[in-house]
mmCIF file of C-alpha atoms in Angstrom:
data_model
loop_
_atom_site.group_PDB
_atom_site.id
_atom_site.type_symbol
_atom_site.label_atom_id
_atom_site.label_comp_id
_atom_site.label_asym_id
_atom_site.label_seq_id
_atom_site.Cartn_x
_atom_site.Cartn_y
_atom_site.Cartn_z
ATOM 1 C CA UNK A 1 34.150 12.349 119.173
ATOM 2 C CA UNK A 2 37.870 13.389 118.233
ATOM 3 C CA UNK A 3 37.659 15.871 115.554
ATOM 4 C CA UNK A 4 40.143 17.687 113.700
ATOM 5 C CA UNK A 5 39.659 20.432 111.561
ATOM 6 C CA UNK A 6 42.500 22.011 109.595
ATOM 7 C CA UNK A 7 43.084 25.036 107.922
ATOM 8 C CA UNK A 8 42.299 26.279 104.420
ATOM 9 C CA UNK A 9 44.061 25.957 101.108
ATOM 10 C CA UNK A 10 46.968 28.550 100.480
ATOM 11 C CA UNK A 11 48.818 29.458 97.524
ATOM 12 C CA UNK A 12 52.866 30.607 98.143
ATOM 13 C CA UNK A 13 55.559 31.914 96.308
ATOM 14 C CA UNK A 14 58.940 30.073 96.213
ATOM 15 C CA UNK A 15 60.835 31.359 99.179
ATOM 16 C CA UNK A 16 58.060 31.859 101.192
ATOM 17 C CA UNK A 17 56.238 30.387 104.432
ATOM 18 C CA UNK A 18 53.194 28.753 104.998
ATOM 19 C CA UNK A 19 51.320 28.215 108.497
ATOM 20 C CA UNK A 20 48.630 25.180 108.598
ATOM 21 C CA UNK A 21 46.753 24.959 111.963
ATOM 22 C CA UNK A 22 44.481 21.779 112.906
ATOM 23 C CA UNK A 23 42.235 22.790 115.610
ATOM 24 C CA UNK A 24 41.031 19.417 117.883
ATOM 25 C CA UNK A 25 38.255 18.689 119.349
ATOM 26 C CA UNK A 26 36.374 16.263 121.269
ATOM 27 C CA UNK A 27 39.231 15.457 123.725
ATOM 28 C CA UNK A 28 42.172 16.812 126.624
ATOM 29 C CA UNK A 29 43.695 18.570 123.643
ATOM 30 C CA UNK A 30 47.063 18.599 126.103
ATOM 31 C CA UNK A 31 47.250 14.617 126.271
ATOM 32 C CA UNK A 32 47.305 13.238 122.540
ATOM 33 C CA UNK A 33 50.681 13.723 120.321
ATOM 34 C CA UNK A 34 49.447 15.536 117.012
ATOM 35 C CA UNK A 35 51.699 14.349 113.794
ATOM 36 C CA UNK A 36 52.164 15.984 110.220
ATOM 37 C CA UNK A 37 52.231 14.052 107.476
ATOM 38 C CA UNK A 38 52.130 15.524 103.547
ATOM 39 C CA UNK A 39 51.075 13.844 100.260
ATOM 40 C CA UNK A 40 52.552 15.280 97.098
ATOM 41 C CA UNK A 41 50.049 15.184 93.835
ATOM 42 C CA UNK A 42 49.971 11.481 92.923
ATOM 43 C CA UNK A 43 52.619 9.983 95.333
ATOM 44 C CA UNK A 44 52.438 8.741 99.095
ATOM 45 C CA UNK A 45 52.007 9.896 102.374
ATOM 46 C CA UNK A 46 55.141 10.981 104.326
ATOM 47 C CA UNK A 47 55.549 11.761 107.728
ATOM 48 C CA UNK A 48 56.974 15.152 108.893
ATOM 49 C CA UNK A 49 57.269 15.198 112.505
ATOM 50 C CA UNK A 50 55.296 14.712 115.827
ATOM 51 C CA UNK A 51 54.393 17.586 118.740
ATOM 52 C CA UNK A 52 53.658 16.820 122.098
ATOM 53 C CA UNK A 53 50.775 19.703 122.642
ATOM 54 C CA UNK A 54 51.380 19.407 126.839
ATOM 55 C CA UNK A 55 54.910 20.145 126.667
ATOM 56 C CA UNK A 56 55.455 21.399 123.572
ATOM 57 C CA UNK A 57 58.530 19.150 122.393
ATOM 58 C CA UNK A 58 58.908 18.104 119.283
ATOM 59 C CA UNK A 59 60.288 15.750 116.846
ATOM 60 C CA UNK A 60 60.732 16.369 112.716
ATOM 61 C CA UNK A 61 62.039 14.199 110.039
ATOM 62 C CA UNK A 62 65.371 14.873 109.315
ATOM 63 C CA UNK A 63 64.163 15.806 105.679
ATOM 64 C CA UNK A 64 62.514 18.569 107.117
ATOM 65 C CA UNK A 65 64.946 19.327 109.773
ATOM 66 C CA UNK A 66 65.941 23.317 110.065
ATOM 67 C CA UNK A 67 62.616 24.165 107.607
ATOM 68 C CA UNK A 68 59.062 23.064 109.711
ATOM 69 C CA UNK A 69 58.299 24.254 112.715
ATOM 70 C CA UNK A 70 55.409 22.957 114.916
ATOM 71 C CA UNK A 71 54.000 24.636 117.613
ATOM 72 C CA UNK A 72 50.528 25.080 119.826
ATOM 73 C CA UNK A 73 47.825 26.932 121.590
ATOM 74 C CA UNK A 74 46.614 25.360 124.764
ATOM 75 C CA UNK A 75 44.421 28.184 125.113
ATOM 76 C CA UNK A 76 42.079 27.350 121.260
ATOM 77 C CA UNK A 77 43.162 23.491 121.428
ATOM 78 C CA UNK A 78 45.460 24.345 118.058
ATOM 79 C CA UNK A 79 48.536 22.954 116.548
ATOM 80 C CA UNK A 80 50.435 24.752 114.043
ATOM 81 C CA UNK A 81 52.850 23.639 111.276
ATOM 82 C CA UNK A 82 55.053 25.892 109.314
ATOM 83 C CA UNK A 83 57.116 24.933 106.234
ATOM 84 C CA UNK A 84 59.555 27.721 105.090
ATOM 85 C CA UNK A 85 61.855 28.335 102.558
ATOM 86 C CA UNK A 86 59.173 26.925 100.304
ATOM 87 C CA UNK A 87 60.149 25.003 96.900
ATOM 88 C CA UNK A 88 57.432 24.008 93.945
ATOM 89 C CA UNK A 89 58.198 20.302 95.706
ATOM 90 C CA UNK A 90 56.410 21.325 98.432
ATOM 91 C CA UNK A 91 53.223 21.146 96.864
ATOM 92 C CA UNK A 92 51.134 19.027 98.767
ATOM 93 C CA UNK A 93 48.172 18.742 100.934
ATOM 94 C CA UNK A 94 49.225 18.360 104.709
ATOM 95 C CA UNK A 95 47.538 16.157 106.874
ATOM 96 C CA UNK A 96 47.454 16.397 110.392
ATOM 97 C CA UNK A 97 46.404 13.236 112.505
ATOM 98 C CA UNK A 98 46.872 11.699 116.200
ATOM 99 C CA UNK A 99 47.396 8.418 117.580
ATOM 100 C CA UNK A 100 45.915 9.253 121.199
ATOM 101 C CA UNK A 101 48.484 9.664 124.668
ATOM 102 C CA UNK A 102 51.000 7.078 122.783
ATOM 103 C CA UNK A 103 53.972 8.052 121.017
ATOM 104 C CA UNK A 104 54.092 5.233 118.919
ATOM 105 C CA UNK A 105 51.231 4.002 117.735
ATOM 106 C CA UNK A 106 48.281 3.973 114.704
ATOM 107 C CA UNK A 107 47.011 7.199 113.498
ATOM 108 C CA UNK A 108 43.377 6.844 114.525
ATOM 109 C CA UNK A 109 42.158 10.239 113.760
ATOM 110 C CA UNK A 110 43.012 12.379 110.469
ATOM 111 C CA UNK A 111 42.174 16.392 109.672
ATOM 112 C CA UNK A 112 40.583 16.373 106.283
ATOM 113 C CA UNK A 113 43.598 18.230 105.038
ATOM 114 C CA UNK A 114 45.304 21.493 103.562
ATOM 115 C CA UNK A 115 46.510 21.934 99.961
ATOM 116 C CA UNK A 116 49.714 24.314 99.672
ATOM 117 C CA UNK A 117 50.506 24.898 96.156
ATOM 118 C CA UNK A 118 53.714 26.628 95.756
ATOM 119 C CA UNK A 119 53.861 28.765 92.488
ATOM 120 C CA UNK A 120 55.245 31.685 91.246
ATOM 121 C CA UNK B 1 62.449 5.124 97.296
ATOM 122 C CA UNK B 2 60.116 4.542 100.868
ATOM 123 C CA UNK B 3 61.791 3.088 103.465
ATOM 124 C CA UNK B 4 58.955 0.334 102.890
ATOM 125 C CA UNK B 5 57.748 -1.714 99.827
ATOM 126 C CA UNK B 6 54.252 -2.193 98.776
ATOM 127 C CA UNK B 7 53.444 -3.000 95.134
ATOM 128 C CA UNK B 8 51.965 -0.285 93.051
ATOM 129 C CA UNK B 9 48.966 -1.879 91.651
ATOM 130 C CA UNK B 10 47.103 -4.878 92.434
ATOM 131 C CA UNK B 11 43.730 -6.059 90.976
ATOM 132 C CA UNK B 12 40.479 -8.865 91.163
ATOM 133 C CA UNK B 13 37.624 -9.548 90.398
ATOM 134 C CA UNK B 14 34.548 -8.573 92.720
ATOM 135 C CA UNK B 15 34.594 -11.790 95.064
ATOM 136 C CA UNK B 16 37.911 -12.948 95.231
ATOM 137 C CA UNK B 17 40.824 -12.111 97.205
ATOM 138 C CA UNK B 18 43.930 -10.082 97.282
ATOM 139 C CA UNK B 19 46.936 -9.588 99.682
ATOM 140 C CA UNK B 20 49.119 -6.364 99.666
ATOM 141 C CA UNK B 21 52.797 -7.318 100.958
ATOM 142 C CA UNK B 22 54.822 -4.543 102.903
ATOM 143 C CA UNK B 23 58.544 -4.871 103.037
ATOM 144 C CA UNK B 24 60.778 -3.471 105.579
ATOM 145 C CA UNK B 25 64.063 -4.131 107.661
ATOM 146 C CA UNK B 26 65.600 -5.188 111.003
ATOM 147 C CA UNK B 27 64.715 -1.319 112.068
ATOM 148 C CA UNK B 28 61.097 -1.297 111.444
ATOM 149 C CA UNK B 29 59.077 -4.324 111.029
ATOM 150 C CA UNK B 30 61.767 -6.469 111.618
ATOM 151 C CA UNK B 31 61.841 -5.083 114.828
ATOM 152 C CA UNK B 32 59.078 -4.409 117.190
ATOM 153 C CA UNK B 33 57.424 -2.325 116.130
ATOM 154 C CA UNK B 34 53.831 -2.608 114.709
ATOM 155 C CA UNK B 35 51.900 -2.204 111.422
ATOM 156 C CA UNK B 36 49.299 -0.327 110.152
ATOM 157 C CA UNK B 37 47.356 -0.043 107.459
ATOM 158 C CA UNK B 38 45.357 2.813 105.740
ATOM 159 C CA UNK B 39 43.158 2.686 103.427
ATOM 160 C CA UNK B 40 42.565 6.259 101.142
ATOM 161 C CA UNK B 41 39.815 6.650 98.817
ATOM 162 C CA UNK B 42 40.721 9.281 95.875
ATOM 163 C CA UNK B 43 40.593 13.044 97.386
ATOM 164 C CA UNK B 44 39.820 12.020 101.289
ATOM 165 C CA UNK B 45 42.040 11.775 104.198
ATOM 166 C CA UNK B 46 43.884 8.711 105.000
ATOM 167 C CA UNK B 47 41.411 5.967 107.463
ATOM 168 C CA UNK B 48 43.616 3.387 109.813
ATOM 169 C CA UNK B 49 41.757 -0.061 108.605
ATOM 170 C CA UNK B 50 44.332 -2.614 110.656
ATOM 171 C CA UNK B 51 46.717 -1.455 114.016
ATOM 172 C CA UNK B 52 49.227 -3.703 115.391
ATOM 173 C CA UNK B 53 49.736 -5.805 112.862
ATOM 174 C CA UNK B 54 46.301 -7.909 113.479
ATOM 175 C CA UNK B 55 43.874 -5.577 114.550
ATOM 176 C CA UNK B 56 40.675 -3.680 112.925
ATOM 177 C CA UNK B 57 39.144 -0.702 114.839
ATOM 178 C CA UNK B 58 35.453 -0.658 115.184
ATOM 179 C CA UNK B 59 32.990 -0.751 111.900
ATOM 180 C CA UNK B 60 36.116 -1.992 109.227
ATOM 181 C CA UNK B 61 34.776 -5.355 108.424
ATOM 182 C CA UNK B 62 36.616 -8.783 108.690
ATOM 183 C CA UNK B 63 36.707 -9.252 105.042
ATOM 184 C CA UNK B 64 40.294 -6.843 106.057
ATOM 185 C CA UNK B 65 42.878 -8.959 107.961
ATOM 186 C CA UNK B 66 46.665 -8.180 108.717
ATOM 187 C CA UNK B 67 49.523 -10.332 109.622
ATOM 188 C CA UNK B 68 53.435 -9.848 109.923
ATOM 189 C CA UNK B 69 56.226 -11.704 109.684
ATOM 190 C CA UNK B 70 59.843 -10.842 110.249
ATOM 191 C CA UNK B 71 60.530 -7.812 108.064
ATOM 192 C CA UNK B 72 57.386 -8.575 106.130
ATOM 193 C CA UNK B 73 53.608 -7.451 106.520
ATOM 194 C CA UNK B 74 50.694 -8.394 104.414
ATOM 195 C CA UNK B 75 46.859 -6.958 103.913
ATOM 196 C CA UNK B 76 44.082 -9.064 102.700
ATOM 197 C CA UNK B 77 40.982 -8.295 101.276
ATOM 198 C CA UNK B 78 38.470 -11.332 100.514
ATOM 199 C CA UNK B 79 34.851 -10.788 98.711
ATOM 200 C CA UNK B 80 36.054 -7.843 97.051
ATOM 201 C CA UNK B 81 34.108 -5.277 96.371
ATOM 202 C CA UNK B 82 33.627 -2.365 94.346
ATOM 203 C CA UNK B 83 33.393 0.206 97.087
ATOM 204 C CA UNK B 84 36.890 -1.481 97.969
ATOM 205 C CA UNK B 85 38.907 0.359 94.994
ATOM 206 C CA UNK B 86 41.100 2.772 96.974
ATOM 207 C CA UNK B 87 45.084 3.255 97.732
ATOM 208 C CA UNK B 88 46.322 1.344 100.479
ATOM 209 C CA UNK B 89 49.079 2.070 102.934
ATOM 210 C CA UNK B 90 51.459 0.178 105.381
ATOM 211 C CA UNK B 91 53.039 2.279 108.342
ATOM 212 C CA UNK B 92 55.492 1.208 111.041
ATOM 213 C CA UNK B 93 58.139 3.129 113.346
ATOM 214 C CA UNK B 94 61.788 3.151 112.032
ATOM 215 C CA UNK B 95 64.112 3.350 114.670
ATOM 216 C CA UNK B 96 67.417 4.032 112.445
ATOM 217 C CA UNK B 97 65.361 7.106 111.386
ATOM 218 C CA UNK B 98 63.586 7.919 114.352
ATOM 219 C CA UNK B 99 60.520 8.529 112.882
ATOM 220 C CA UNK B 100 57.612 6.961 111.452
ATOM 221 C CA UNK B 101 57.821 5.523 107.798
ATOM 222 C CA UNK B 102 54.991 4.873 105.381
ATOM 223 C CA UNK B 103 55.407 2.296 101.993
ATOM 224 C CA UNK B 104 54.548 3.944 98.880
ATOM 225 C CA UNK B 105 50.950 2.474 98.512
ATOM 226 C CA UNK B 106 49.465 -0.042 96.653
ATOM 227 C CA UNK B 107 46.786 1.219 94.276
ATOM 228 C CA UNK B 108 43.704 -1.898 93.966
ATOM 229 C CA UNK B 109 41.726 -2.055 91.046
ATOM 230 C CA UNK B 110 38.149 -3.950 91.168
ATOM 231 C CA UNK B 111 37.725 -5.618 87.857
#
């Protein structure tokens, strides 16, 4: 069964970067699109951008535009998503999650997700 | 302010139904492009309960139903339940925005 499994909770300075991975399993990791989406304490869920892990394009929310970067391993089935330039609003716990080989489309399958809590 | 509207609350009674509304535009639901709901229990990852508008993946029972209609979307819930208390969530693809867009959630209560 489709499985991902995300990195651990991380604490960050302001200013600084974090790096989430979500490892997949269970599937071609090459043929679904992996998306990142964050949830602040106590609000919603908002979407951050999409990767294609068999060609490695990419597509980010113009919030985030110039600050994430998402990138992947073919070789350990891996995505990786890195926020810099890190403010206290970036507190959140980041979610990746996949819709299968369509762009757009439901998010069937969710990593349990990564709390970043940025503090000085 | 998300790009769709959901109310922030709604309640019932165990047994009686509900309906969460989702409000969008000519770019996303108004469009055509489809909705999804999620439903997130407190502390757990997000867990798609209706695609394309209509549609409930395996194991989510039928007491869950979608529809749409122009810019609009709506979730129902009938024989509520306890176990039902949980945020819910409406998605669709923007295309002014290029990107997918989430409401703010709708938080039920189970009297």
């Amino acid at each position: 069964q489709v499985q991902l499994v995300q990195s651990g909770a991380e604490v960050k300075k302001p200013g600084a970067s974090v790096k989430v991975s979500c490892t997949a399993s269970g599937y071609t990791f090459t043929t679904y699109y992996i998306h990142w989406v964050r949830q602040a304490p106590g609000q919603g869920l908002e979407w951050m951008g999409i990767i294609n892990p068999s060609g490695d394009s990419t597509n980010y929310a113009q919030k985030f535009q110039g600050r994430v970067t998402m990138t992947r391993d073919t070789s350990t089935g891996t995505v990786y998503m890195e926020l810099s330039s890190l403010r206290s609003e970036d507190t959140a716990v980041y979610f990746c999650a996949t819709g299968g080989t369509e762009v757009i489309t439901a998010f069937d399958y969710w990593g349990q997700g990564t709390l970043v809590t940025v503090s000085s | 302010q998300s790009v769709l509207t959901q109310p922030p609350s709604v309640s019932g009674a165990p047994g009686q139904r509900v309906t969460i509304s989702c409000t969008g535009s000519s770019s996303n639901i108004g469009a055509v492009y489809d909705v999804h709901w999620y439903q997130q229990l407190p502390g757990t990852a997000p867990k798609l309960l209706i695609y394309g508008n209509t549609n409930r993946p395996s194991g989510v029972p039928d007491r869950f139903s979608g529809s749409k209609s122009g810019t609009s979307a709506s979730l129902a819930i009938t024989g509520l339940q306890a176990e039902d208390e949980a945020d819910y969530y409406c998605q669709s693809y923007d295309s002014n925005l290029s990107g997918w867009v989430f409401g703010g959630g709708t938080k039920l209560t189970v009297l």
